[in-house]
Tab-separated table of N, CA and C in Angstrom:
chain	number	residue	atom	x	y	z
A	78	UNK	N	187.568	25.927	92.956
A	78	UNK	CA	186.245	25.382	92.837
A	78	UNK	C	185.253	26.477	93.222
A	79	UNK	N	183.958	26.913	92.405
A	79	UNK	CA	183.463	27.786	92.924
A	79	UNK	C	181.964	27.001	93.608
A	80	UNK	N	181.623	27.745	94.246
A	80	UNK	CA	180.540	27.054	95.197
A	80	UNK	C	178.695	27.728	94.462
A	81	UNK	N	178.316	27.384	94.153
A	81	UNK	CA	176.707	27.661	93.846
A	81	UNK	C	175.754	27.493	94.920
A	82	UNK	N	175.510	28.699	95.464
A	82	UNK	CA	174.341	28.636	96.976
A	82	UNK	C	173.247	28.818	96.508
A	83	UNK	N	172.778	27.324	95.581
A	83	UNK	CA	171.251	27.240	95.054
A	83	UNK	C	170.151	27.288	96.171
A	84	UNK	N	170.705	26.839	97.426
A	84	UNK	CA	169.748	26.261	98.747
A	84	UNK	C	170.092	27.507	99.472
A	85	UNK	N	170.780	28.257	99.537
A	85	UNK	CA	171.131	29.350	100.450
A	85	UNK	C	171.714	28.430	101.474
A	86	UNK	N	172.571	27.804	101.434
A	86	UNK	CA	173.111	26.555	101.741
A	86	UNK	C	174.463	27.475	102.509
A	87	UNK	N	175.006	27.260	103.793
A	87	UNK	CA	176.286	27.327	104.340
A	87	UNK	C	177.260	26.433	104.275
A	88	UNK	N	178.667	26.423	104.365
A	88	UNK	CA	179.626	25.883	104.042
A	88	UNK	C	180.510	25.607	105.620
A	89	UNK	N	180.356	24.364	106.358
A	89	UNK	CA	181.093	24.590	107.523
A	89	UNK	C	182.375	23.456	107.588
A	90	UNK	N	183.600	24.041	107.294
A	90	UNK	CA	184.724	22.542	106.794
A	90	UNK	C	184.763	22.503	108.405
A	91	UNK	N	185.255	21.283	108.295
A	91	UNK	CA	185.850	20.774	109.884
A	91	UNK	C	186.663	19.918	109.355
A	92	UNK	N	188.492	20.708	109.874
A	92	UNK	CA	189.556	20.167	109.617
A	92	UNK	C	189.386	18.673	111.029
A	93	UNK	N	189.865	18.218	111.293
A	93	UNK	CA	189.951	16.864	112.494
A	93	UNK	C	191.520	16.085	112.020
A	94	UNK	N	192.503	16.621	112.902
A	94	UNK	CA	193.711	16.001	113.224
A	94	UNK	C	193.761	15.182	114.463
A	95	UNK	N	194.192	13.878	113.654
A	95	UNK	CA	194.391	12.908	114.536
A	95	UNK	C	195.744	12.467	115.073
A	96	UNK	N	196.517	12.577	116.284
A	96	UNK	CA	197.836	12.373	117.111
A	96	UNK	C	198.168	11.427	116.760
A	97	UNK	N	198.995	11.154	115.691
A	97	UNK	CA	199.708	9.948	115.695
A	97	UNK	C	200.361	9.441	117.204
A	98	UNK	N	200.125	7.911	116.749
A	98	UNK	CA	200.305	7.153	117.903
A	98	UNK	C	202.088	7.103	118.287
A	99	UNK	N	202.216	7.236	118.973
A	99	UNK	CA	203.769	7.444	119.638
A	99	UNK	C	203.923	6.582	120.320
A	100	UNK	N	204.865	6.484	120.744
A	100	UNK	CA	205.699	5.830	122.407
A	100	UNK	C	205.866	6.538	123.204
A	101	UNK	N	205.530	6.343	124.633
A	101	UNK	CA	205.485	7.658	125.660
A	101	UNK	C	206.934	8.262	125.907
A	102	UNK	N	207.897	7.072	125.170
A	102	UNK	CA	209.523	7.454	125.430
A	102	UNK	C	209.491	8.216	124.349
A	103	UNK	N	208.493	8.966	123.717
A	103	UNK	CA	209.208	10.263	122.575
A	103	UNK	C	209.032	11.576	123.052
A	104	UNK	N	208.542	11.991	124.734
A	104	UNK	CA	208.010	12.908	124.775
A	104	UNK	C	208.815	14.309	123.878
A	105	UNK	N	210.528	14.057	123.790
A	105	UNK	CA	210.695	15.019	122.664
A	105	UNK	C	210.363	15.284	121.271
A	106	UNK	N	209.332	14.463	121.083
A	106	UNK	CA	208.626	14.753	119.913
A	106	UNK	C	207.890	15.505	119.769
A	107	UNK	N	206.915	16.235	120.862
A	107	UNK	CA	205.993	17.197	121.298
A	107	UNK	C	205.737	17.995	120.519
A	108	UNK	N	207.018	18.821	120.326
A	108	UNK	CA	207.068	19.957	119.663
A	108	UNK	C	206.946	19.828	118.270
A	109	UNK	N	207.511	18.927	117.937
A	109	UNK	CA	207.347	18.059	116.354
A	109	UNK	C	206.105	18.301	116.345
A	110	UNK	N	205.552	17.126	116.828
A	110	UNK	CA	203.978	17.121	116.964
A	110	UNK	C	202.797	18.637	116.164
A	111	UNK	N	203.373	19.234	117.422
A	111	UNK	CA	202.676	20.858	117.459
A	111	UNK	C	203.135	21.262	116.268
A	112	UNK	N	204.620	21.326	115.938
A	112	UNK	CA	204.777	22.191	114.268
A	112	UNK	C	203.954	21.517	113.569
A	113	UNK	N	203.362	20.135	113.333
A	113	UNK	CA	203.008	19.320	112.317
A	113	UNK	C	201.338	20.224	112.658
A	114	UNK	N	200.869	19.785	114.042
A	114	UNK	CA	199.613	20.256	113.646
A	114	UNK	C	199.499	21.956	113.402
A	115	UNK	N	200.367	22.733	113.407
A	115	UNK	CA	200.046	23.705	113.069
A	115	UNK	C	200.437	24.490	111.437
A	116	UNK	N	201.467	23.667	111.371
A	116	UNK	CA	201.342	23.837	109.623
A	116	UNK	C	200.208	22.731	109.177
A	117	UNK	N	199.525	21.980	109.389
A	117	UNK	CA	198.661	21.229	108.780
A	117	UNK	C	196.950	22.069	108.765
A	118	UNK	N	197.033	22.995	110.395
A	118	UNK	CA	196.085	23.477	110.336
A	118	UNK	C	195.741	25.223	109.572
A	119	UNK	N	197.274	25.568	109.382
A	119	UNK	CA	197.347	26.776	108.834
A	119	UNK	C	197.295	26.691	107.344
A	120	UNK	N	197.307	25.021	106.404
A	120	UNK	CA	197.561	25.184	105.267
A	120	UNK	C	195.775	25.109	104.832
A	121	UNK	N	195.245	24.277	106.185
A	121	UNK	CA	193.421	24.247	105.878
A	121	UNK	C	192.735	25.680	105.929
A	122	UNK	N	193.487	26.467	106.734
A	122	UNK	CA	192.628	28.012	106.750
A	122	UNK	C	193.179	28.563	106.155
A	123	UNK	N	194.441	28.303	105.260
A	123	UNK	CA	194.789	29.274	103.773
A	123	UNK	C	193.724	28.900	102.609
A	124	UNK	N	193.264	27.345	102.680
A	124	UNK	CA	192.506	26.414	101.369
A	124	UNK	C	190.947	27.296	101.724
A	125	UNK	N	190.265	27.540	102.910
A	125	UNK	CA	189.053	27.856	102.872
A	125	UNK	C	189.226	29.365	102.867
A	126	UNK	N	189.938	29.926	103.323
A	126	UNK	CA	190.189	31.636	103.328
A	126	UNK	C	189.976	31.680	101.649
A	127	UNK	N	190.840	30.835	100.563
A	127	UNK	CA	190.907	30.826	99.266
A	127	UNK	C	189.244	30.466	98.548
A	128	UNK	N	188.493	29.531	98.905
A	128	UNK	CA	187.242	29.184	98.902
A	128	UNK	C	186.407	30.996	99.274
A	129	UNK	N	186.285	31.330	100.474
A	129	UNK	CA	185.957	32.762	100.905
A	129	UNK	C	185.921	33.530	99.575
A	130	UNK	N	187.278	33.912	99.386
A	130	UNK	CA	187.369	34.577	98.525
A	130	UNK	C	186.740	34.521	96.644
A	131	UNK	N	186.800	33.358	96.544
A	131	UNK	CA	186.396	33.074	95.535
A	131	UNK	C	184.723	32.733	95.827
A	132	UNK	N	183.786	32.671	96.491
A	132	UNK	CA	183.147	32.563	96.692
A	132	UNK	C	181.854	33.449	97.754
A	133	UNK	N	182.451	34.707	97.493
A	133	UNK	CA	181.624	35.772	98.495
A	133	UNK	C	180.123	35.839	98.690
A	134	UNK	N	179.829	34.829	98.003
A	134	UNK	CA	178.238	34.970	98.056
A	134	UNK	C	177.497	33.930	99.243
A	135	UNK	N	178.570	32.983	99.238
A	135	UNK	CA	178.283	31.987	100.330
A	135	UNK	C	178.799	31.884	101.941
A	136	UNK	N	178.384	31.293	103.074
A	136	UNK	CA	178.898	31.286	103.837
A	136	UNK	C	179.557	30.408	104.115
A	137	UNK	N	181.114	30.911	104.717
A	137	UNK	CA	182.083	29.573	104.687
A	137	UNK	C	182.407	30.046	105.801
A	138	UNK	N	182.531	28.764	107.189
A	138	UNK	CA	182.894	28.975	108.402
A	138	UNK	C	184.296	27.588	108.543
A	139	UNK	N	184.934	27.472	109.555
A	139	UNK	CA	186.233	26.473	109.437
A	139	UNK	C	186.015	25.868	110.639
A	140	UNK	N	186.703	24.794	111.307
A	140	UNK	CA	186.601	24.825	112.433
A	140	UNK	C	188.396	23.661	112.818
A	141	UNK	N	188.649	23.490	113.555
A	141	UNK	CA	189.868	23.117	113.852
A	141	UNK	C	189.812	21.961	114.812
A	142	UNK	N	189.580	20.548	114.774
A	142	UNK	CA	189.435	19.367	116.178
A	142	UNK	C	190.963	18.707	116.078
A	143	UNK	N	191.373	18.137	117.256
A	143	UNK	CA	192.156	17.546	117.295
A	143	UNK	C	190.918	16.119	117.822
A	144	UNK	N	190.941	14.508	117.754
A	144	UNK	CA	190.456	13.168	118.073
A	144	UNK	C	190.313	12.377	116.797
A	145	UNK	N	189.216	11.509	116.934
A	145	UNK	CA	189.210	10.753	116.302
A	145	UNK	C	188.204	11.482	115.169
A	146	UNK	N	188.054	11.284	113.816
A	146	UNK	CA	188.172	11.651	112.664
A	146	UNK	C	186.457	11.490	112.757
A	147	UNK	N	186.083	9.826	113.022
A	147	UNK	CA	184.869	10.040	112.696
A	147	UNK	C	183.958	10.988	114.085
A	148	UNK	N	184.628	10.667	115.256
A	148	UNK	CA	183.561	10.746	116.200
A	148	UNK	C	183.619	12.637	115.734
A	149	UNK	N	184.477	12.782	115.561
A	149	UNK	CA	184.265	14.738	115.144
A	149	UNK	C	183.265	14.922	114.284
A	150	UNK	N	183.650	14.394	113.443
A	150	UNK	CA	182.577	14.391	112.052
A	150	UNK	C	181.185	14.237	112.234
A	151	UNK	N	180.958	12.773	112.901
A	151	UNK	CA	179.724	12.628	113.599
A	151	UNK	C	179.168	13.559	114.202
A	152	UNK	N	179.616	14.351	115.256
A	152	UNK	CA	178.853	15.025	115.857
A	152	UNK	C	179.086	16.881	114.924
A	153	UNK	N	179.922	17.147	114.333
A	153	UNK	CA	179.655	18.029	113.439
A	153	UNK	C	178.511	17.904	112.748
A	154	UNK	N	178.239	16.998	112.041
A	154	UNK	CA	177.363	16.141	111.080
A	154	UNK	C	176.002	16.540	111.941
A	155	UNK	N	175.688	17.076	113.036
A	155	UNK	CA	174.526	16.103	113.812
A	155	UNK	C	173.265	16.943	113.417
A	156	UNK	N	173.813	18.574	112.685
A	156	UNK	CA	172.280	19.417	112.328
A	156	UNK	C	172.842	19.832	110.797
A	157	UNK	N	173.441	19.272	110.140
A	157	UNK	CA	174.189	19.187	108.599
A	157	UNK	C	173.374	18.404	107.811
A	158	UNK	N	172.749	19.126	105.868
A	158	UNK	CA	171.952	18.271	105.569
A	158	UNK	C	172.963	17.644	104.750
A	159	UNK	N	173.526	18.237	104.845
A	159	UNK	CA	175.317	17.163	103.714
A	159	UNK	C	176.121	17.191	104.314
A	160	UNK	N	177.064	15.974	104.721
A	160	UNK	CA	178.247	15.844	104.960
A	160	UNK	C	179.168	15.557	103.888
A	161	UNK	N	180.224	16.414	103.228
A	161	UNK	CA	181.271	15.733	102.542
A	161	UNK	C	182.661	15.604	102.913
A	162	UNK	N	183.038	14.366	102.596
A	162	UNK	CA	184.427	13.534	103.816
A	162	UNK	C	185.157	13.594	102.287
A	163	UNK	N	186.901	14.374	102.961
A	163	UNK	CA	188.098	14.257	102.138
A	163	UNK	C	188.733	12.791	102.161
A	164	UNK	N	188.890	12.714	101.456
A	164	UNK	CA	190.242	11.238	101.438
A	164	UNK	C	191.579	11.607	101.065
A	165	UNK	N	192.382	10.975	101.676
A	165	UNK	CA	193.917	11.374	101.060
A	165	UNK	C	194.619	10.328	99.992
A	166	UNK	N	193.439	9.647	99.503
A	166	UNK	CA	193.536	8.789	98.114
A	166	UNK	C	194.512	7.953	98.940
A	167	UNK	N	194.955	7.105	99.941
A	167	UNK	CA	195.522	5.929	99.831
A	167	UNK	C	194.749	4.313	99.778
A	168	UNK	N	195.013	3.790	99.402
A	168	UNK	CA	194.528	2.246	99.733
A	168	UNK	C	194.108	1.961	98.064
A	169	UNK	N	194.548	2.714	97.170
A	169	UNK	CA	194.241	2.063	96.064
A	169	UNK	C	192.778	2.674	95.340
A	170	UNK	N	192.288	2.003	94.399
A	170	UNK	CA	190.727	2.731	93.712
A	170	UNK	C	190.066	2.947	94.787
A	171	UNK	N	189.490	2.322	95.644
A	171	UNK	CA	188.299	2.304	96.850
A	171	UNK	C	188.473	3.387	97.128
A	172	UNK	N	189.988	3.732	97.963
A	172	UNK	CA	190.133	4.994	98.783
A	172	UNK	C	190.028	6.312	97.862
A	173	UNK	N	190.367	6.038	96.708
A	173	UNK	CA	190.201	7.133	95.625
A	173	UNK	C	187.855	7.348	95.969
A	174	UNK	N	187.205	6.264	96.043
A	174	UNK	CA	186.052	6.981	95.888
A	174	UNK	C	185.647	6.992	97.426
A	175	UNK	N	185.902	6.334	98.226
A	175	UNK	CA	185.351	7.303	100.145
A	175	UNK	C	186.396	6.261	100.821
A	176	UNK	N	187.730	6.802	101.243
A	176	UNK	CA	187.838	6.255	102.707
A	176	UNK	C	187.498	5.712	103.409
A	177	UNK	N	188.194	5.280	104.634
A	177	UNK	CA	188.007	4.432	105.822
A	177	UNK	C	187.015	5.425	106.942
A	178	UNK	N	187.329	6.968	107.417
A	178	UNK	CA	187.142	7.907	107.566
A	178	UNK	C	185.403	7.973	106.857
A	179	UNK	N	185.226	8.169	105.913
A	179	UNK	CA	184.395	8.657	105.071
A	179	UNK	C	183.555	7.053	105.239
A	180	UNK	N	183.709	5.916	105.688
A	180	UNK	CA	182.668	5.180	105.242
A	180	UNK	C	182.238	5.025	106.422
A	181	UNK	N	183.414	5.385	108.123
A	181	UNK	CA	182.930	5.388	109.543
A	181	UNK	C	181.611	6.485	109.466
A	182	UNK	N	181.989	7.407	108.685
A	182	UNK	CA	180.942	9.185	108.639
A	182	UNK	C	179.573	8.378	108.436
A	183	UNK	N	179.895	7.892	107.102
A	183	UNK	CA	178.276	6.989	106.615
A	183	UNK	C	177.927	6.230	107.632
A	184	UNK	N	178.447	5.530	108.281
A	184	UNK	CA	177.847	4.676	109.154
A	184	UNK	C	177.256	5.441	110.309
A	185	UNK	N	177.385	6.750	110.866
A	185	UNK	CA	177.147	7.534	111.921
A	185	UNK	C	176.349	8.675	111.893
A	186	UNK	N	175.974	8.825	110.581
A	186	UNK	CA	175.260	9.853	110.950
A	186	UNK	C	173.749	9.827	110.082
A	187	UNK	N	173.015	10.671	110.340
A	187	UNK	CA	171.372	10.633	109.819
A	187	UNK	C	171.277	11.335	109.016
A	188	UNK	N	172.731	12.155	107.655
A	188	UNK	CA	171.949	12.778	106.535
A	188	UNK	C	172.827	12.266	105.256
A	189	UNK	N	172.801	12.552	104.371
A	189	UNK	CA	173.875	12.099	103.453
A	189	UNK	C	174.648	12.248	103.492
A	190	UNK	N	175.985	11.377	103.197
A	190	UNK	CA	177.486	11.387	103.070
A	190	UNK	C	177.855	11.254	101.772
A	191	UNK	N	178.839	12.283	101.259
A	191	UNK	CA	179.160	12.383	99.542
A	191	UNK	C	180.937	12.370	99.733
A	192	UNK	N	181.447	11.348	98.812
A	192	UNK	CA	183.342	11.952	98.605
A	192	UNK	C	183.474	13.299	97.792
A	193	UNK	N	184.254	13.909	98.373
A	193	UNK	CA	185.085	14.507	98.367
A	193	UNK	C	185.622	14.163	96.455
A	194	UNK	N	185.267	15.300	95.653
A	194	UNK	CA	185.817	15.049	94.331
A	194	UNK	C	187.273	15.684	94.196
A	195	UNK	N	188.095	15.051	93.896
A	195	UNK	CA	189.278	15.209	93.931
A	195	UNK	C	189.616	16.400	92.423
A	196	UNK	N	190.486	17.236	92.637
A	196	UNK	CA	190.473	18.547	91.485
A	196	UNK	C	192.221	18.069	91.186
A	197	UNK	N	192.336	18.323	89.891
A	197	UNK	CA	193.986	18.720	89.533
A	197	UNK	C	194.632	20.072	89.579
């Protein structure tokens, strides 16, 4: 996707991984855990490093949260004149046009919220 910096507009993704809920009897899952968030977070700074590149004219910064999805977003969101929220397309058509995620964003913050257009 190439990016057009009509506004002289910056680009700031904010990945936000959320801990699946466990049982405290898994603490050997930990490490699970950690591989998951770190191949999840290394495959988001290969996708925007790829954006970078294809896009040298703009500024693209990343950022990495582990909590809850919206309250990150929200306060990312808080000096942003666009927010756009990914979906991982489940729940059927709806989730195909904004998430659960993406409709908490709308509800929280003071500039526009847009989905995430899905590419083949």
């Amino acid at each position: 996707m190439t990016l057009v910096p009509a506004r002289g507009a910056r680009l700031h993704a904010v990945h936000v991984w959320r801990t699946p809920a466990v049982s405290p009897y898994a603490l050997a899952g930990d490490g699970v855990l950690m591989d998951l968030y770190q191949e999840d977070t290394r495959a988001v700074a290969d996708g925007v490093d790829r954006w970078r590149a294809e896009n040298p004219d703009v500024e693209i910064t990343h950022a990495a949260w582990v909590g809850h999805p919206v309250s990150v977003l929200t306060e990312a969101a808080a000096s942003a004149d666009l927010v756009v929220v990914g979906s991982r397309g489940l729940g059927g058509f709806a989730a195909a046009i904004m998430g659960s995620v993406g409709h908490g964003v709308l509800h929280h913050v003071t500039c526009p919220v847009a989905p995430r257009a899905r590419t083949a």
